[in-house]
Amino acid sequence: APLPHELQARVDRFAPDLHASLLHLPMLKARRTRLPERWFAPYIKTPPHKQRIAAEWAAQVREQHPGKKLIGLFWDCVQRHWPEKGAIVRCWASRRSLPLDAIDAIVAHPAIAESMHFVNLHHPAAAALAGTPAGNVSHYRPGIRDFGDTAACMAQLDAVVAVDSGVANLAAMMGMRTCVPTHVCGD
């Protein structure tokens, strides 16, 4: 149903790109004729020396997966694995994270695997705790040691899917197409 006029005016002033439940996304996609304009300019850039390294790596990956979009993927908040963080922090980190079997279902789905290849955006120490998807996921081979490396990798990708995390925020600040799946009872 349409929003009341006063509420619609507030939404229009805020100008969200898209806010919908997952069940409504296919209907909205079918009605959408053009992508929205960006409402802010990207304000974080990749360090130039790291950008050159990332461009060489991306050329190799695109050669291995011709015609496929490269999508960055970040699914696990590492805090959920740290007992010293306490139950509350671990609980919220778990709610922000996606289970590995859900990631496997997404990256291995035939329709998705046909047109997309994914890149793991986890730091190597966190990747060991997050687990490894069953397939169709590469690692950034120059290595992710800091957010400069993460930014360099993401700048070479077509989009980023990341749970509510520093990675999702970095992608958005860089002006990347960013999808942030959220739990219905998240922060």
mmCIF file with all atom_site columns, C-alpha atoms in Angstrom:
data_model
loop_
_atom_site.group_PDB
_atom_site.id
_atom_site.type_symbol
_atom_site.label_atom_id
_atom_site.label_alt_id
_atom_site.label_comp_id
_atom_site.label_asym_id
_atom_site.label_entity_id
_atom_site.label_seq_id
_atom_site.pdbx_PDB_ins_code
_atom_site.Cartn_x
_atom_site.Cartn_y
_atom_site.Cartn_z
_atom_site.occupancy
_atom_site.B_iso_or_equiv
_atom_site.pdbx_formal_charge
_atom_site.auth_seq_id
_atom_site.auth_comp_id
_atom_site.auth_asym_id
_atom_site.auth_atom_id
_atom_site.pdbx_PDB_model_num
ATOM 1   C CA . ALA A 1 1   ? 0.000  0.000   0.000   1.00 0.00 ? 1   ALA A CA 1
ATOM 2   C CA . PRO A 1 2   ? 1.202  3.563   -0.593  1.00 0.00 ? 2   PRO A CA 1
ATOM 3   C CA . LEU A 1 3   ? 2.742  5.353   2.366   1.00 0.00 ? 3   LEU A CA 1
ATOM 4   C CA . PRO A 1 4   ? 0.785  8.198   3.980   1.00 0.00 ? 4   PRO A CA 1
ATOM 5   C CA . HIS A 1 5   ? 1.681  11.523  2.312   1.00 0.00 ? 5   HIS A CA 1
ATOM 6   C CA . GLU A 1 6   ? 3.588  12.893  5.337   1.00 0.00 ? 6   GLU A CA 1
ATOM 7   C CA . LEU A 1 7   ? 5.680  9.729   5.690   1.00 0.00 ? 7   LEU A CA 1
ATOM 8   C CA . GLN A 1 8   ? 6.318  9.564   1.930   1.00 0.00 ? 8   GLN A CA 1
ATOM 9   C CA . ALA A 1 9   ? 7.604  13.144  2.004   1.00 0.00 ? 9   ALA A CA 1
ATOM 10  C CA . ARG A 1 10  ? 10.094 12.198  4.751   1.00 0.00 ? 10  ARG A CA 1
ATOM 11  C CA . VAL A 1 11  ? 11.256 9.155   2.778   1.00 0.00 ? 11  VAL A CA 1
ATOM 12  C CA . ASP A 1 12  ? 11.678 11.279  -0.359  1.00 0.00 ? 12  ASP A CA 1
ATOM 13  C CA . ARG A 1 13  ? 13.830 13.806  1.548   1.00 0.00 ? 13  ARG A CA 1
ATOM 14  C CA . PHE A 1 14  ? 16.054 10.972  2.831   1.00 0.00 ? 14  PHE A CA 1
ATOM 15  C CA . ALA A 1 15  ? 16.279 9.556   -0.726  1.00 0.00 ? 15  ALA A CA 1
ATOM 16  C CA . PRO A 1 16  ? 17.216 5.937   0.008   1.00 0.00 ? 16  PRO A CA 1
ATOM 17  C CA . ASP A 1 17  ? 18.607 3.944   -2.878  1.00 0.00 ? 17  ASP A CA 1
ATOM 18  C CA . LEU A 1 18  ? 16.433 0.936   -2.053  1.00 0.00 ? 18  LEU A CA 1
ATOM 19  C CA . HIS A 1 19  ? 14.880 -0.435  1.107   1.00 0.00 ? 19  HIS A CA 1
ATOM 20  C CA . ALA A 1 20  ? 12.746 -3.552  0.846   1.00 0.00 ? 20  ALA A CA 1
ATOM 21  C CA . SER A 1 21  ? 12.285 -6.985  2.316   1.00 0.00 ? 21  SER A CA 1
ATOM 22  C CA . LEU A 1 22  ? 13.937 -9.782  0.350   1.00 0.00 ? 22  LEU A CA 1
ATOM 23  C CA . LEU A 1 23  ? 10.543 -11.068 -0.741  1.00 0.00 ? 23  LEU A CA 1
ATOM 24  C CA . HIS A 1 24  ? 9.775  -7.739  -2.430  1.00 0.00 ? 24  HIS A CA 1
ATOM 25  C CA . LEU A 1 25  ? 13.058 -7.438  -4.344  1.00 0.00 ? 25  LEU A CA 1
ATOM 26  C CA . PRO A 1 26  ? 11.983 -9.436  -7.438  1.00 0.00 ? 26  PRO A CA 1
ATOM 27  C CA . MET A 1 27  ? 8.841  -7.319  -7.800  1.00 0.00 ? 27  MET A CA 1
ATOM 28  C CA . LEU A 1 28  ? 10.793 -4.078  -7.409  1.00 0.00 ? 28  LEU A CA 1
ATOM 29  C CA . LYS A 1 29  ? 13.443 -5.229  -9.878  1.00 0.00 ? 29  LYS A CA 1
ATOM 30  C CA . ALA A 1 30  ? 10.755 -6.017  -12.461 1.00 0.00 ? 30  ALA A CA 1
ATOM 31  C CA . ARG A 1 31  ? 9.282  -2.494  -12.141 1.00 0.00 ? 31  ARG A CA 1
ATOM 32  C CA . ARG A 1 32  ? 12.593 -0.622  -12.064 1.00 0.00 ? 32  ARG A CA 1
ATOM 33  C CA . THR A 1 33  ? 13.574 0.911   -15.383 1.00 0.00 ? 33  THR A CA 1
ATOM 34  C CA . ARG A 1 34  ? 16.869 2.569   -14.461 1.00 0.00 ? 34  ARG A CA 1
ATOM 35  C CA . LEU A 1 35  ? 19.369 2.522   -11.649 1.00 0.00 ? 35  LEU A CA 1
ATOM 36  C CA . PRO A 1 36  ? 19.223 5.405   -9.168  1.00 0.00 ? 36  PRO A CA 1
ATOM 37  C CA . GLU A 1 37  ? 21.754 8.200   -9.328  1.00 0.00 ? 37  GLU A CA 1
ATOM 38  C CA . ARG A 1 38  ? 24.407 8.189   -6.644  1.00 0.00 ? 38  ARG A CA 1
ATOM 39  C CA . TRP A 1 39  ? 23.543 10.667  -3.943  1.00 0.00 ? 39  TRP A CA 1
ATOM 40  C CA . PHE A 1 40  ? 27.080 11.174  -2.667  1.00 0.00 ? 40  PHE A CA 1
ATOM 41  C CA . ALA A 1 41  ? 30.502 11.174  -4.263  1.00 0.00 ? 41  ALA A CA 1
ATOM 42  C CA . PRO A 1 42  ? 32.856 8.356   -3.262  1.00 0.00 ? 42  PRO A CA 1
ATOM 43  C CA . TYR A 1 43  ? 35.360 9.730   -0.790  1.00 0.00 ? 43  TYR A CA 1
ATOM 44  C CA . ILE A 1 44  ? 37.839 6.907   -0.198  1.00 0.00 ? 44  ILE A CA 1
ATOM 45  C CA . LYS A 1 45  ? 40.371 5.975   -2.835  1.00 0.00 ? 45  LYS A CA 1
ATOM 46  C CA . THR A 1 46  ? 42.780 3.087   -3.141  1.00 0.00 ? 46  THR A CA 1
ATOM 47  C CA . PRO A 1 47  ? 46.518 3.715   -2.594  1.00 0.00 ? 47  PRO A CA 1
ATOM 48  C CA . PRO A 1 48  ? 48.006 3.971   -6.136  1.00 0.00 ? 48  PRO A CA 1
ATOM 49  C CA . HIS A 1 49  ? 50.786 1.406   -5.610  1.00 0.00 ? 49  HIS A CA 1
ATOM 50  C CA . LYS A 1 50  ? 48.255 -1.151  -4.305  1.00 0.00 ? 50  LYS A CA 1
ATOM 51  C CA . GLN A 1 51  ? 45.884 -0.326  -7.166  1.00 0.00 ? 51  GLN A CA 1
ATOM 52  C CA . ARG A 1 52  ? 48.470 -1.356  -9.780  1.00 0.00 ? 52  ARG A CA 1
ATOM 53  C CA . ILE A 1 53  ? 49.022 -4.714  -8.064  1.00 0.00 ? 53  ILE A CA 1
ATOM 54  C CA . ALA A 1 54  ? 45.268 -5.298  -7.794  1.00 0.00 ? 54  ALA A CA 1
ATOM 55  C CA . ALA A 1 55  ? 44.707 -4.449  -11.468 1.00 0.00 ? 55  ALA A CA 1
ATOM 56  C CA . GLU A 1 56  ? 47.244 -7.098  -12.526 1.00 0.00 ? 56  GLU A CA 1
ATOM 57  C CA . TRP A 1 57  ? 45.591 -9.688  -10.260 1.00 0.00 ? 57  TRP A CA 1
ATOM 58  C CA . ALA A 1 58  ? 42.097 -8.806  -11.549 1.00 0.00 ? 58  ALA A CA 1
ATOM 59  C CA . ALA A 1 59  ? 43.199 -9.169  -15.178 1.00 0.00 ? 59  ALA A CA 1
ATOM 60  C CA . GLN A 1 60  ? 44.337 -12.725 -14.425 1.00 0.00 ? 60  GLN A CA 1
ATOM 61  C CA . VAL A 1 61  ? 41.090 -13.622 -12.620 1.00 0.00 ? 61  VAL A CA 1
ATOM 62  C CA . ARG A 1 62  ? 38.948 -12.148 -15.409 1.00 0.00 ? 62  ARG A CA 1
ATOM 63  C CA . GLU A 1 63  ? 40.966 -14.175 -17.919 1.00 0.00 ? 63  GLU A CA 1
ATOM 64  C CA . GLN A 1 64  ? 40.231 -17.339 -15.914 1.00 0.00 ? 64  GLN A CA 1
ATOM 65  C CA . HIS A 1 65  ? 36.506 -16.466 -15.697 1.00 0.00 ? 65  HIS A CA 1
ATOM 66  C CA . PRO A 1 66  ? 35.704 -14.742 -19.015 1.00 0.00 ? 66  PRO A CA 1
ATOM 67  C CA . GLY A 1 67  ? 32.416 -12.892 -19.258 1.00 0.00 ? 67  GLY A CA 1
ATOM 68  C CA . LYS A 1 68  ? 31.647 -13.246 -15.555 1.00 0.00 ? 68  LYS A CA 1
ATOM 69  C CA . LYS A 1 69  ? 31.089 -10.411 -13.104 1.00 0.00 ? 69  LYS A CA 1
ATOM 70  C CA . LEU A 1 70  ? 33.520 -10.422 -10.181 1.00 0.00 ? 70  LEU A CA 1
ATOM 71  C CA . ILE A 1 71  ? 31.673 -10.020 -6.886  1.00 0.00 ? 71  ILE A CA 1
ATOM 72  C CA . GLY A 1 72  ? 33.410 -9.442  -3.560  1.00 0.00 ? 72  GLY A CA 1
ATOM 73  C CA . LEU A 1 73  ? 32.005 -11.551 -0.736  1.00 0.00 ? 73  LEU A CA 1
ATOM 74  C CA . PHE A 1 74  ? 32.286 -11.023 3.026   1.00 0.00 ? 74  PHE A CA 1
ATOM 75  C CA . TRP A 1 75  ? 29.977 -13.223 5.123   1.00 0.00 ? 75  TRP A CA 1
ATOM 76  C CA . ASP A 1 76  ? 31.428 -13.749 8.598   1.00 0.00 ? 76  ASP A CA 1
ATOM 77  C CA . CYS A 1 77  ? 31.982 -11.294 11.448  1.00 0.00 ? 77  CYS A CA 1
ATOM 78  C CA . VAL A 1 78  ? 35.085 -12.626 13.164  1.00 0.00 ? 78  VAL A CA 1
ATOM 79  C CA . GLN A 1 79  ? 33.997 -11.345 16.609  1.00 0.00 ? 79  GLN A CA 1
ATOM 80  C CA . ARG A 1 80  ? 31.548 -14.253 16.858  1.00 0.00 ? 80  ARG A CA 1
ATOM 81  C CA . HIS A 1 81  ? 34.536 -16.616 17.192  1.00 0.00 ? 81  HIS A CA 1
ATOM 82  C CA . TRP A 1 82  ? 36.265 -14.752 20.036  1.00 0.00 ? 82  TRP A CA 1
ATOM 83  C CA . PRO A 1 83  ? 35.163 -15.977 23.494  1.00 0.00 ? 83  PRO A CA 1
ATOM 84  C CA . GLU A 1 84  ? 36.909 -13.037 25.202  1.00 0.00 ? 84  GLU A CA 1
ATOM 85  C CA . LYS A 1 85  ? 34.461 -10.626 23.539  1.00 0.00 ? 85  LYS A CA 1
ATOM 86  C CA . GLY A 1 86  ? 31.566 -11.793 25.709  1.00 0.00 ? 86  GLY A CA 1
ATOM 87  C CA . ALA A 1 87  ? 28.193 -13.258 24.847  1.00 0.00 ? 87  ALA A CA 1
ATOM 88  C CA . ILE A 1 88  ? 26.490 -10.049 23.721  1.00 0.00 ? 88  ILE A CA 1
ATOM 89  C CA . VAL A 1 89  ? 29.169 -9.079  21.175  1.00 0.00 ? 89  VAL A CA 1
ATOM 90  C CA . ARG A 1 90  ? 29.367 -12.681 19.903  1.00 0.00 ? 90  ARG A CA 1
ATOM 91  C CA . CYS A 1 91  ? 25.571 -12.887 19.602  1.00 0.00 ? 91  CYS A CA 1
ATOM 92  C CA . TRP A 1 92  ? 25.296 -9.702  17.507  1.00 0.00 ? 92  TRP A CA 1
ATOM 93  C CA . ALA A 1 93  ? 28.265 -10.748 15.374  1.00 0.00 ? 93  ALA A CA 1
ATOM 94  C CA . SER A 1 94  ? 26.548 -14.094 14.755  1.00 0.00 ? 94  SER A CA 1
ATOM 95  C CA . ARG A 1 95  ? 23.336 -12.356 13.736  1.00 0.00 ? 95  ARG A CA 1
ATOM 96  C CA . ARG A 1 96  ? 25.212 -10.172 11.257  1.00 0.00 ? 96  ARG A CA 1
ATOM 97  C CA . SER A 1 97  ? 27.026 -13.191 9.784   1.00 0.00 ? 97  SER A CA 1
ATOM 98  C CA . LEU A 1 98  ? 25.750 -15.569 7.116   1.00 0.00 ? 98  LEU A CA 1
ATOM 99  C CA . PRO A 1 99  ? 26.144 -19.325 7.628   1.00 0.00 ? 99  PRO A CA 1
ATOM 100 C CA . LEU A 1 100 ? 28.679 -20.993 5.346   1.00 0.00 ? 100 LEU A CA 1
ATOM 101 C CA . ASP A 1 101 ? 26.029 -23.359 3.939   1.00 0.00 ? 101 ASP A CA 1
ATOM 102 C CA . ALA A 1 102 ? 24.011 -20.315 2.792   1.00 0.00 ? 102 ALA A CA 1
ATOM 103 C CA . ILE A 1 103 ? 27.113 -18.945 1.046   1.00 0.00 ? 103 ILE A CA 1
ATOM 104 C CA . ASP A 1 104 ? 27.661 -22.344 -0.598  1.00 0.00 ? 104 ASP A CA 1
ATOM 105 C CA . ALA A 1 105 ? 24.075 -22.327 -1.876  1.00 0.00 ? 105 ALA A CA 1
ATOM 106 C CA . ILE A 1 106 ? 24.504 -18.845 -3.356  1.00 0.00 ? 106 ILE A CA 1
ATOM 107 C CA . VAL A 1 107 ? 27.900 -19.224 -5.030  1.00 0.00 ? 107 VAL A CA 1
ATOM 108 C CA . ALA A 1 108 ? 27.173 -22.712 -6.369  1.00 0.00 ? 108 ALA A CA 1
ATOM 109 C CA . HIS A 1 109 ? 23.677 -21.988 -7.700  1.00 0.00 ? 109 HIS A CA 1
ATOM 110 C CA . PRO A 1 110 ? 23.875 -22.751 -11.453 1.00 0.00 ? 110 PRO A CA 1
ATOM 111 C CA . ALA A 1 111 ? 22.230 -19.496 -12.587 1.00 0.00 ? 111 ALA A CA 1
ATOM 112 C CA . ILE A 1 112 ? 24.596 -17.444 -10.432 1.00 0.00 ? 112 ILE A CA 1
ATOM 113 C CA . ALA A 1 113 ? 27.744 -19.464 -11.154 1.00 0.00 ? 113 ALA A CA 1
ATOM 114 C CA . GLU A 1 114 ? 27.099 -19.076 -14.876 1.00 0.00 ? 114 GLU A CA 1
ATOM 115 C CA . SER A 1 115 ? 27.475 -15.306 -14.782 1.00 0.00 ? 115 SER A CA 1
ATOM 116 C CA . MET A 1 116 ? 29.365 -14.468 -11.573 1.00 0.00 ? 116 MET A CA 1
ATOM 117 C CA . HIS A 1 117 ? 32.575 -15.409 -9.826  1.00 0.00 ? 117 HIS A CA 1
ATOM 118 C CA . PHE A 1 118 ? 33.139 -14.446 -6.195  1.00 0.00 ? 118 PHE A CA 1
ATOM 119 C CA . VAL A 1 119 ? 36.197 -13.122 -4.367  1.00 0.00 ? 119 VAL A CA 1
ATOM 120 C CA . ASN A 1 120 ? 36.681 -13.763 -0.645  1.00 0.00 ? 120 ASN A CA 1
ATOM 121 C CA . LEU A 1 121 ? 37.281 -10.416 1.094   1.00 0.00 ? 121 LEU A CA 1
ATOM 122 C CA . HIS A 1 122 ? 38.207 -11.844 4.513   1.00 0.00 ? 122 HIS A CA 1
ATOM 123 C CA . HIS A 1 123 ? 41.583 -11.193 6.069   1.00 0.00 ? 123 HIS A CA 1
ATOM 124 C CA . PRO A 1 124 ? 43.508 -14.528 6.070   1.00 0.00 ? 124 PRO A CA 1
ATOM 125 C CA . ALA A 1 125 ? 43.288 -14.860 9.871   1.00 0.00 ? 125 ALA A CA 1
ATOM 126 C CA . ALA A 1 126 ? 39.511 -14.320 9.755   1.00 0.00 ? 126 ALA A CA 1
ATOM 127 C CA . ALA A 1 127 ? 39.119 -16.531 6.666   1.00 0.00 ? 127 ALA A CA 1
ATOM 128 C CA . ALA A 1 128 ? 40.413 -19.498 8.652   1.00 0.00 ? 128 ALA A CA 1
ATOM 129 C CA . LEU A 1 129 ? 37.569 -19.008 11.139  1.00 0.00 ? 129 LEU A CA 1
ATOM 130 C CA . ALA A 1 130 ? 34.927 -18.160 8.506   1.00 0.00 ? 130 ALA A CA 1
ATOM 131 C CA . GLY A 1 131 ? 35.451 -21.390 6.591   1.00 0.00 ? 131 GLY A CA 1
ATOM 132 C CA . THR A 1 132 ? 35.877 -21.962 2.901   1.00 0.00 ? 132 THR A CA 1
ATOM 133 C CA . PRO A 1 133 ? 32.978 -21.983 0.450   1.00 0.00 ? 133 PRO A CA 1
ATOM 134 C CA . ALA A 1 134 ? 32.567 -25.136 -1.635  1.00 0.00 ? 134 ALA A CA 1
ATOM 135 C CA . GLY A 1 135 ? 33.517 -23.467 -4.922  1.00 0.00 ? 135 GLY A CA 1
ATOM 136 C CA . ASN A 1 136 ? 33.287 -20.523 -7.316  1.00 0.00 ? 136 ASN A CA 1
ATOM 137 C CA . VAL A 1 137 ? 35.222 -18.321 -4.869  1.00 0.00 ? 137 VAL A CA 1
ATOM 138 C CA . SER A 1 138 ? 38.777 -17.043 -5.336  1.00 0.00 ? 138 SER A CA 1
ATOM 139 C CA . HIS A 1 139 ? 41.110 -15.355 -2.867  1.00 0.00 ? 139 HIS A CA 1
ATOM 140 C CA . TYR A 1 140 ? 42.814 -12.053 -3.493  1.00 0.00 ? 140 TYR A CA 1
ATOM 141 C CA . ARG A 1 141 ? 46.256 -13.524 -4.190  1.00 0.00 ? 141 ARG A CA 1
ATOM 142 C CA . PRO A 1 142 ? 48.387 -10.464 -3.459  1.00 0.00 ? 142 PRO A CA 1
ATOM 143 C CA . GLY A 1 143 ? 46.923 -10.898 0.037   1.00 0.00 ? 143 GLY A CA 1
ATOM 144 C CA . ILE A 1 144 ? 44.758 -8.816  2.342   1.00 0.00 ? 144 ILE A CA 1
ATOM 145 C CA . ARG A 1 145 ? 46.820 -7.413  5.192   1.00 0.00 ? 145 ARG A CA 1
ATOM 146 C CA . ASP A 1 146 ? 44.963 -4.145  5.798   1.00 0.00 ? 146 ASP A CA 1
ATOM 147 C CA . PHE A 1 147 ? 42.058 -2.051  4.518   1.00 0.00 ? 147 PHE A CA 1
ATOM 148 C CA . GLY A 1 148 ? 44.292 -0.612  1.776   1.00 0.00 ? 148 GLY A CA 1
ATOM 149 C CA . ASP A 1 149 ? 44.599 -4.119  0.315   1.00 0.00 ? 149 ASP A CA 1
ATOM 150 C CA . THR A 1 150 ? 40.864 -4.693  0.750   1.00 0.00 ? 150 THR A CA 1
ATOM 151 C CA . ALA A 1 151 ? 40.125 -1.404  -1.022  1.00 0.00 ? 151 ALA A CA 1
ATOM 152 C CA . ALA A 1 152 ? 42.527 -2.228  -3.863  1.00 0.00 ? 152 ALA A CA 1
ATOM 153 C CA . CYS A 1 153 ? 40.853 -5.595  -4.388  1.00 0.00 ? 153 CYS A CA 1
ATOM 154 C CA . MET A 1 154 ? 37.325 -4.163  -4.221  1.00 0.00 ? 154 MET A CA 1
ATOM 155 C CA . ALA A 1 155 ? 38.161 -1.388  -6.703  1.00 0.00 ? 155 ALA A CA 1
ATOM 156 C CA . GLN A 1 156 ? 38.678 -4.112  -9.325  1.00 0.00 ? 156 GLN A CA 1
ATOM 157 C CA . LEU A 1 157 ? 35.333 -5.811  -8.670  1.00 0.00 ? 157 LEU A CA 1
ATOM 158 C CA . ASP A 1 158 ? 31.912 -5.228  -10.191 1.00 0.00 ? 158 ASP A CA 1
ATOM 159 C CA . ALA A 1 159 ? 30.076 -5.270  -6.842  1.00 0.00 ? 159 ALA A CA 1
ATOM 160 C CA . VAL A 1 160 ? 30.422 -6.264  -3.196  1.00 0.00 ? 160 VAL A CA 1
ATOM 161 C CA . VAL A 1 161 ? 28.117 -8.358  -1.016  1.00 0.00 ? 161 VAL A CA 1
ATOM 162 C CA . ALA A 1 162 ? 29.114 -7.935  2.618   1.00 0.00 ? 162 ALA A CA 1
ATOM 163 C CA . VAL A 1 163 ? 27.365 -8.371  5.939   1.00 0.00 ? 163 VAL A CA 1
ATOM 164 C CA . ASP A 1 164 ? 27.151 -5.325  8.220   1.00 0.00 ? 164 ASP A CA 1
ATOM 165 C CA . SER A 1 165 ? 30.875 -4.774  8.779   1.00 0.00 ? 165 SER A CA 1
ATOM 166 C CA . GLY A 1 166 ? 33.822 -2.528  8.074   1.00 0.00 ? 166 GLY A CA 1
ATOM 167 C CA . VAL A 1 167 ? 34.078 -4.157  4.638   1.00 0.00 ? 167 VAL A CA 1
ATOM 168 C CA . ALA A 1 168 ? 30.515 -3.100  3.740   1.00 0.00 ? 168 ALA A CA 1
ATOM 169 C CA . ASN A 1 169 ? 31.199 0.441   4.923   1.00 0.00 ? 169 ASN A CA 1
ATOM 170 C CA . LEU A 1 170 ? 34.480 0.643   3.002   1.00 0.00 ? 170 LEU A CA 1
ATOM 171 C CA . ALA A 1 171 ? 32.776 -0.569  -0.189  1.00 0.00 ? 171 ALA A CA 1
ATOM 172 C CA . ALA A 1 172 ? 30.043 2.045   0.128   1.00 0.00 ? 172 ALA A CA 1
ATOM 173 C CA . MET A 1 173 ? 32.534 4.849   0.886   1.00 0.00 ? 173 MET A CA 1
ATOM 174 C CA . MET A 1 174 ? 34.428 3.867   -2.284  1.00 0.00 ? 174 MET A CA 1
ATOM 175 C CA . GLY A 1 175 ? 31.208 4.169   -4.286  1.00 0.00 ? 175 GLY A CA 1
ATOM 176 C CA . MET A 1 176 ? 31.058 0.448   -5.049  1.00 0.00 ? 176 MET A CA 1
ATOM 177 C CA . ARG A 1 177 ? 27.749 -1.245  -5.793  1.00 0.00 ? 177 ARG A CA 1
ATOM 178 C CA . THR A 1 178 ? 27.213 -2.748  -2.355  1.00 0.00 ? 178 THR A CA 1
ATOM 179 C CA . CYS A 1 179 ? 24.632 -5.178  -1.023  1.00 0.00 ? 179 CYS A CA 1
ATOM 180 C CA . VAL A 1 180 ? 24.377 -5.625  2.748   1.00 0.00 ? 180 VAL A CA 1
ATOM 181 C CA . PRO A 1 181 ? 22.193 -8.584  3.735   1.00 0.00 ? 181 PRO A CA 1
ATOM 182 C CA . THR A 1 182 ? 20.785 -7.944  7.200   1.00 0.00 ? 182 THR A CA 1
ATOM 183 C CA . HIS A 1 183 ? 19.131 -10.138 9.800   1.00 0.00 ? 183 HIS A CA 1
ATOM 184 C CA . VAL A 1 184 ? 15.595 -9.140  10.696  1.00 0.00 ? 184 VAL A CA 1
ATOM 185 C CA . CYS A 1 185 ? 16.667 -8.538  14.305  1.00 0.00 ? 185 CYS A CA 1
ATOM 186 C CA . GLY A 1 186 ? 20.075 -6.953  13.602  1.00 0.00 ? 186 GLY A CA 1
ATOM 187 C CA . ASP A 1 187 ? 21.595 -3.902  15.310  1.00 0.00 ? 187 ASP A CA 1
#
